[in-house]
Amino acid sequence: MEYDKVWKKYSQAELKKLEKINAEYIDFLSNGKTERECVDEIVNMAEAEGYVELEKLIASGKKLKIGDKVYSVWMNKSVVMFKIGKKPFSEGINILGAHIDSPRMDVKQNPLYEKDDFAILDTHYYGGIKKYQYVALPLAIHGVVVKTDGTTVEINVGEDPDDPVFFVSDLLIHLAQEQMEKKASKVVEGEDLDIIVGNKPIVFGNDVKAKDKKDEKEPVKKAILQILKDQYGFEEKDFLSAELEVVPAGRAREAGFDRSMILSYGQDDRVCAYTSLRAMLDLPTCDRTVCTILVDKEEIGSVGATGMRSKFFENAVAEVMNLCGEYKSELDLKRALARSCMLSSDVSAAVDPNYESAFEKKNASFLGGGVVFNKFTGSRGKSGSNDANAEYIAAIRKVYDDAKISYQFAELGRVDLGGGGTIAYILALYGMNVIDCGVAVLNMHSPWEATSKADVYETYKGYIAFCKGMDL
Ligand code: MN
Ligand code: MN
């Protein structure tokens, strides 16, 4: 199939818009490296556009009307937004859904130890990573430490140029003969992804007696604990109730001499989260109510109270319908959801010029080729996927063609080479139409993933066209 060349179609004015959106996207990526940070960014942007918190509306008893904008945050890690349309919920709503969690290393609950004069934090990786990619690169620690008195300490160390960074050590090549013979999955093992956080023993003033100094056990660990106490106000046992995520340090960057791409941590799936959010904020009042879900825990199976399988989304729809005076019984909710249409906004694998054989190029997506649709994902014969309906795909093609959106249809690599999943199948449980639709990514799940600015822009425009035009 001949796809139109996306970059070639833009006017100068459009290129300016494309750069503006991508500059904002780079900031979004750089400021939101955890689910919680993303939710903060999203809420700030939404409130600036007049979105009001659902819980406040419920408390005030205020009813919702056409054009009203509402959001609801669940446990600081997932968020759902609504813009009330002209048609009743009973005729269905249009939904965009992306995830805001990304693969990383999480600090364990009992993490801190001393070995060979280093203070080290033990981690447990989150999501699918090639573990060898996480050694010998600058890392930042983001997250929260919640203390038993209910206070929360927010941690963000390693992003400011003046901040220290952290790292996982790697064996020098000179002594790596045995290591280099191992399988890639065993070169660096999960239990060895431990972060070096210090190397200086605790220093005492002259008022401490010499014999006490000599007796000090684990002096480097003690020094780190002293810093955590003085600078952040928490103690070793507070790690038990902490959520600390270790991520590659540094801002998202433009890539290529032509600055055509973006290289950043966490583009799976913040590229779709950002484009969905931007589309949602820029939308006029549509015929159908529009909803955007930006959700946690996709990378580990959409589990937990903040994952897509949680009821928080369904509950929020019920509450919003109620405030619109459209919730008489659960049947109203069921009907509304069954008649809805969704774009499960997630990334797809772009053809990699170094690993072409992993793809079947007639059915693969290319960086700079426009929005990617995946009719299905899954593995071993489409297992575990949402296989979108042909009628729905035809309706979407019409909407995208009319809006002159560039798009490509792809599978996630060659048959039987592997596979992956998204949140699509969960929304499909309501009986609604769902298809995976997002951005092609190179180096997916690596510390630095690459996307095309043209795809970011095209996806943003595609989401707007879908919300405005989809009515099936
Ligand atoms: Mn994803
Ligand atoms: Mn992923």
XYZ file of C-alpha atoms and ligand atoms in Angstrom:
474
model
C 0.000 0.000 0.000
C 1.234 3.469 -0.889
C 1.026 5.815 2.047
C 1.185 9.514 1.386
C 4.380 11.071 2.626
C 3.307 12.848 5.768
C 6.038 15.492 6.017
C 5.603 16.545 2.386
C 1.967 17.546 2.779
C 2.437 20.288 5.376
C 2.233 23.989 4.618
C 4.593 26.371 6.432
C 1.742 27.374 8.725
C 1.072 23.740 9.595
C 4.735 23.056 10.240
C 4.694 25.897 12.747
C 1.724 24.318 14.537
C 3.486 20.944 14.453
C 6.596 22.411 16.111
C 4.514 24.185 18.763
C 2.706 21.006 19.769
C 5.930 19.014 19.821
C 7.676 21.629 21.975
C 4.836 21.336 24.481
C 5.055 17.552 24.238
C 8.791 17.657 25.065
C 7.962 19.639 28.216
C 5.189 17.184 29.102
C 7.618 14.251 28.833
C 10.332 16.046 30.783
C 8.010 17.087 33.625
C 5.994 13.871 33.839
C 8.178 10.833 34.414
C 5.826 8.980 36.752
C 2.075 8.421 36.779
C 1.683 10.861 39.654
C 3.722 13.560 37.921
C 1.705 13.058 34.728
C -1.556 13.380 36.655
C -0.299 16.663 38.152
C 0.586 17.956 34.670
C -2.747 16.825 33.237
C -4.809 18.369 36.045
C -2.941 21.681 35.755
C -3.536 21.804 32.007
C -7.188 20.752 32.362
C -7.985 23.258 35.104
C -6.414 26.022 33.021
C -8.974 25.126 30.329
C -11.904 25.253 32.736
C -12.201 21.606 33.766
C -13.807 21.135 37.195
C -13.232 18.214 39.557
C -16.100 15.722 39.575
C -16.032 15.275 43.349
C -16.499 19.037 43.840
C -19.511 19.017 41.513
C -21.037 16.069 43.369
C -20.539 17.820 46.711
C -22.092 21.047 45.464
C -25.013 19.242 43.806
C -24.486 21.284 40.645
C -25.954 19.742 37.499
C -23.989 19.384 34.278
C -25.034 20.814 30.930
C -23.854 20.746 27.310
C -20.298 22.066 26.974
C -19.351 21.494 30.623
C -15.914 20.046 31.370
C -15.233 17.598 34.194
C -12.293 15.532 35.431
C -11.785 12.943 38.127
C -8.504 11.674 39.574
C -8.166 8.216 41.090
C -5.505 7.721 43.818
C -3.269 10.356 42.193
C -2.340 7.917 39.420
C -5.199 7.804 36.918
C -7.451 10.501 35.524
C -10.613 10.590 33.434
C -11.964 13.707 31.696
C -15.343 14.480 30.114
C -16.623 17.190 27.821
C -20.416 17.031 27.747
C -21.781 16.796 24.196
C -25.067 17.781 22.570
C -26.462 14.250 22.347
C -27.587 12.209 25.370
C -25.329 9.495 26.800
C -27.852 6.919 25.613
C -26.544 7.476 22.079
C -23.009 6.601 23.142
C -19.862 8.606 23.838
C -16.472 8.830 22.126
C -13.556 7.735 24.249
C -9.785 8.194 23.998
C -7.723 6.067 26.356
C -3.969 5.969 26.904
C -1.699 4.850 29.721
C 0.698 7.014 31.715
C 2.826 4.331 33.391
C 6.096 3.306 31.724
C 8.674 0.562 32.259
C 11.257 1.412 34.921
C 12.874 0.157 38.119
C 10.920 0.507 41.385
C 12.782 0.820 44.695
C 12.035 -2.183 46.942
C 10.339 -1.840 50.328
C 13.520 -2.762 52.251
C 15.992 -1.342 49.761
C 19.022 0.225 51.421
C 22.202 -1.751 52.117
C 25.950 -1.252 52.226
C 28.467 -3.362 50.337
C 32.148 -2.735 49.505
C 31.805 0.816 50.838
C 28.850 1.653 48.594
C 25.344 2.543 49.742
C 22.956 0.753 47.388
C 19.204 0.720 46.762
C 17.695 -2.602 45.735
C 15.038 -2.447 42.993
C 12.388 -4.564 41.319
C 11.818 -3.731 37.674
C 8.347 -2.728 36.459
C 7.094 -3.746 33.003
C 9.073 -5.383 30.247
C 12.673 -4.199 29.989
C 15.921 -5.467 28.523
C 17.769 -5.350 31.838
C 21.184 -4.809 30.238
C 19.933 -1.443 28.919
C 19.629 -0.011 32.417
C 23.271 -0.219 33.520
C 25.915 2.533 33.322
C 23.611 5.413 32.538
C 22.534 8.401 34.653
C 19.341 7.684 36.582
C 16.903 9.863 38.500
C 14.661 8.905 41.422
C 11.066 10.168 41.366
C 8.178 9.401 43.654
C 6.639 9.730 47.060
C 7.394 8.636 50.594
C 4.237 8.565 52.694
C 4.844 8.675 56.432
C 2.632 7.189 59.129
C 1.506 10.675 60.197
C -0.130 10.965 56.761
C 2.337 13.451 55.320
C 3.826 12.861 51.887
C 7.401 13.659 50.902
C 7.765 14.209 47.164
C 11.085 13.092 45.698
C 12.526 14.227 42.380
C 16.321 13.926 42.274
C 18.452 13.747 39.153
C 16.665 16.036 36.695
C 17.986 19.485 37.594
C 21.517 20.050 36.174
C 22.656 20.723 39.757
C 21.138 17.479 41.097
C 23.204 14.366 41.669
C 22.268 11.307 39.583
C 22.419 7.589 40.366
C 23.574 4.534 38.408
C 23.727 0.758 38.156
C 27.311 -0.442 37.781
C 28.395 -2.643 34.878
C 31.355 -4.999 34.628
C 34.291 -3.522 32.691
C 34.803 -5.033 29.235
C 38.377 -6.024 30.219
C 37.007 -8.568 32.695
C 33.792 -9.465 30.914
C 34.870 -12.558 29.009
C 32.572 -14.855 30.990
C 29.712 -12.340 31.065
C 29.847 -11.832 27.287
C 29.261 -15.559 26.733
C 25.901 -15.392 28.553
C 22.482 -15.088 26.906
C 21.286 -11.452 26.688
C 18.502 -12.252 29.186
C 21.147 -13.359 31.714
C 23.889 -10.754 31.109
C 22.264 -8.513 33.705
C 19.741 -10.210 35.992
C 16.833 -8.565 37.775
C 18.292 -8.972 41.235
C 21.455 -7.184 40.087
C 19.636 -3.986 39.094
C 20.729 -2.210 42.269
C 21.295 1.528 42.277
C 24.503 2.988 43.707
C 23.516 6.014 45.802
C 26.597 6.823 47.903
C 30.254 6.114 48.689
C 31.186 8.429 51.567
C 31.190 7.315 55.238
C 29.380 9.340 57.849
C 31.639 12.133 59.083
C 31.640 13.119 62.737
C 32.662 16.391 64.286
C 35.545 16.643 66.786
C 33.082 16.225 69.643
C 32.745 12.479 68.917
C 35.233 10.292 70.748
C 37.736 8.352 68.636
C 36.552 4.954 69.924
C 32.950 5.649 68.800
C 34.118 6.552 65.306
C 35.972 3.253 64.999
C 32.973 1.187 66.106
C 30.612 2.631 63.485
C 28.966 -0.144 61.394
C 27.825 0.516 57.794
C 29.110 4.104 57.827
C 28.186 4.814 54.188
C 24.604 3.632 54.632
C 24.375 5.670 57.843
C 25.566 8.751 55.946
C 22.856 8.302 53.320
C 20.186 7.836 55.994
C 21.403 11.058 57.622
C 21.015 12.902 54.293
C 17.528 11.442 53.760
C 16.552 12.595 57.235
C 18.072 16.081 56.979
C 17.119 16.894 53.393
C 13.895 14.937 52.892
C 12.629 14.335 56.400
C 12.169 10.578 56.309
C 13.741 7.526 57.900
C 14.728 4.056 56.748
C 11.455 2.443 57.813
C 9.522 4.984 55.703
C 10.752 3.170 52.577
C 8.058 0.619 53.500
C 5.362 3.062 52.406
C 7.187 4.697 49.535
C 6.697 4.556 45.780
C 10.060 5.500 44.299
C 10.615 5.020 40.592
C 14.088 4.955 39.066
C 14.083 6.364 35.536
C 16.662 7.613 33.022
C 17.761 11.123 34.012
C 17.411 14.086 31.688
C 14.973 15.927 29.500
C 13.338 14.738 26.303
C 15.315 15.940 23.260
C 14.885 16.631 19.572
C 16.732 14.012 17.498
C 18.416 14.144 14.088
C 20.189 16.979 12.255
C 16.753 17.767 10.830
C 15.181 17.722 14.319
C 12.445 15.487 12.888
C 12.231 13.146 15.872
C 11.952 13.127 19.641
C 14.136 10.949 21.850
C 12.876 10.468 25.376
C 12.163 8.118 28.213
C 8.509 7.094 28.633
C 7.023 7.790 25.206
C 5.147 4.478 25.570
C 2.551 5.649 26.218
C 2.882 9.304 27.111
C 2.976 10.158 23.426
C -0.617 8.949 23.157
C -1.524 10.382 26.571
C -0.260 13.811 25.561
C -1.873 13.803 22.105
C -5.181 12.577 23.584
C -5.044 15.231 26.290
C -4.126 18.030 23.867
C -6.936 16.953 21.514
C -9.405 16.823 24.401
C -8.449 20.317 25.583
C -8.599 21.811 22.081
C -11.946 20.252 21.118
C -15.057 22.344 20.653
C -18.297 21.000 22.151
C -19.046 17.901 20.069
C -22.248 16.078 19.215
C -21.307 13.155 21.428
C -19.870 13.518 24.903
C -16.109 13.003 24.704
C -14.116 11.205 27.373
C -10.371 10.791 27.798
C -8.968 8.153 30.157
C -5.290 8.389 31.151
C -4.580 5.366 33.218
C -1.936 3.601 35.329
C -0.663 -0.026 35.395
C -0.984 -0.952 31.700
C 2.579 -2.212 31.616
C 1.825 -4.835 34.266
C -1.551 -5.978 32.971
C -3.918 -3.079 33.800
C -4.357 -4.480 37.312
C -4.993 -2.738 40.632
C -7.327 0.058 41.685
C -5.713 2.531 39.277
C -5.463 0.168 36.296
C -7.968 0.021 33.450
C -9.577 -3.113 34.866
C -10.611 -1.154 37.961
C -14.180 0.148 38.147
C -13.135 3.770 38.635
C -13.814 4.610 34.974
C -17.271 3.004 34.963
C -18.109 4.700 38.271
C -17.030 8.079 36.925
C -19.239 7.667 33.829
C -22.172 6.786 36.108
C -21.540 9.867 38.278
C -21.281 12.172 35.256
C -24.455 10.704 33.741
C -26.169 11.251 37.076
C -25.109 14.911 37.150
C -26.496 15.239 33.616
C -29.816 13.781 34.848
C -29.375 10.736 32.640
C -28.800 7.996 35.204
C -32.076 6.389 36.147
C -30.789 2.841 36.471
C -27.676 0.792 35.729
C -29.263 -0.089 32.418
C -28.704 3.504 31.247
C -24.993 3.151 31.976
C -24.768 -0.213 30.234
C -26.506 1.130 27.149
C -24.344 4.243 27.007
C -21.124 2.229 27.223
C -22.253 -0.440 24.757
C -23.028 2.240 22.166
C -19.742 4.062 22.659
C -16.680 4.121 20.422
C -13.134 4.049 21.648
C -9.625 4.595 20.389
C -7.298 2.615 22.599
C -4.425 5.021 22.195
C -1.175 3.149 22.490
C 2.132 2.991 20.676
C 3.052 0.543 17.938
C 6.446 -0.778 16.857
C 8.054 1.178 14.019
C 10.165 -0.691 11.460
C 13.738 -0.619 12.734
C 16.330 -0.266 9.921
C 18.771 -2.368 11.970
C 16.267 -5.177 12.536
C 14.066 -5.197 9.430
C 13.594 -8.962 9.583
C 11.496 -8.599 12.740
C 8.767 -7.004 10.636
C 6.547 -7.985 7.737
C 6.826 -4.683 5.952
C 3.473 -4.705 4.127
C 1.847 -4.756 7.560
C 4.247 -2.676 9.604
C 4.300 0.930 10.716
C 6.991 3.431 9.812
C 8.282 6.399 11.755
C 6.861 9.465 10.031
C 4.136 7.422 8.332
C 1.210 8.907 10.268
C -1.181 7.524 12.866
C -0.937 3.749 13.344
C -3.978 1.513 13.625
C -3.580 -1.991 15.005
C -6.681 -4.034 14.201
C -5.383 -6.483 16.767
C -2.378 -6.958 19.031
C -1.755 -10.084 21.142
C 0.526 -13.008 20.364
C 0.475 -16.625 19.080
C -2.474 -16.241 16.712
C -3.917 -12.924 18.016
C -4.379 -14.456 21.479
C -5.325 -11.939 24.142
C -6.131 -9.174 21.699
C -9.115 -7.021 20.877
C -9.719 -7.713 17.203
C -11.563 -4.624 15.971
C -14.699 -5.030 13.866
C -14.489 -4.353 10.116
C -17.594 -2.121 10.230
C -15.959 0.041 12.880
C -12.701 0.274 10.925
C -14.611 1.359 7.827
C -16.356 4.112 9.803
C -13.009 5.319 11.181
C -11.403 5.280 7.731
C -14.230 7.556 6.543
C -13.708 9.993 9.425
C -9.922 10.076 8.935
C -10.125 10.338 5.128
C -12.585 13.230 5.377
C -10.271 15.041 7.811
C -7.212 14.268 5.591
C -5.388 12.460 8.392
C -2.440 10.278 7.312
C -2.651 6.794 8.779
C -1.120 3.350 8.429
C -2.304 -0.108 9.450
C 0.189 -2.350 11.187
C 0.798 -5.466 13.219
C 3.246 -5.593 16.094
C 6.048 -7.293 14.158
C 6.274 -10.585 12.293
C 3.839 -13.399 13.088
C 4.999 -15.590 16.018
C 7.976 -13.370 16.900
C 6.438 -12.073 20.116
C 3.601 -9.682 20.761
C 2.013 -7.362 23.263
C -1.234 -6.018 24.645
C -3.009 -2.768 25.414
C -6.106 -1.631 27.331
C -8.325 -2.200 24.248
C -9.790 -5.541 25.328
C -10.941 -4.138 28.668
C -13.168 -1.423 27.215
C -14.378 -3.960 24.650
C -15.889 -5.900 27.579
C -18.713 -3.324 27.593
C -19.541 -4.338 24.037
C -18.347 -1.048 22.582
C -16.295 -0.640 19.413
C -12.585 -0.370 20.171
C -9.448 -0.227 18.041
C -5.802 0.416 18.903
C -4.661 3.696 17.435
C -1.454 5.532 18.243
C 2.093 6.482 17.405
C 4.927 4.390 15.957
C 7.910 4.128 18.309
C 11.490 3.008 17.735
C 13.401 1.451 20.684
C 10.120 0.749 22.500
C 10.594 0.037 26.255
C 14.246 1.120 26.126
C 15.535 3.982 28.311
C 15.332 6.324 25.294
C 12.487 5.774 22.846
C 12.150 7.609 19.514
C 9.070 9.037 17.791
C 8.477 11.299 14.768
C 7.190 14.823 15.314
C 4.984 14.377 12.251
C 3.328 11.328 13.836
C 2.736 13.217 17.085
C 1.009 15.994 15.159
C -0.960 13.661 12.887
C -2.137 11.605 15.880
C -3.290 14.732 17.702
C -5.293 15.797 14.642
C -6.643 12.277 14.222
C -7.939 12.192 17.798
C -9.740 15.492 17.235
C -11.303 14.179 14.022
C -12.450 11.014 15.832
C -14.041 12.861 18.742
C -15.844 15.273 16.445
C -16.877 12.864 13.721
C -17.303 9.334 15.047
C -20.938 8.319 15.356
C -21.598 4.617 14.936
Mn 1.800 0.989 25.720
Mn 4.446 -0.810 26.714
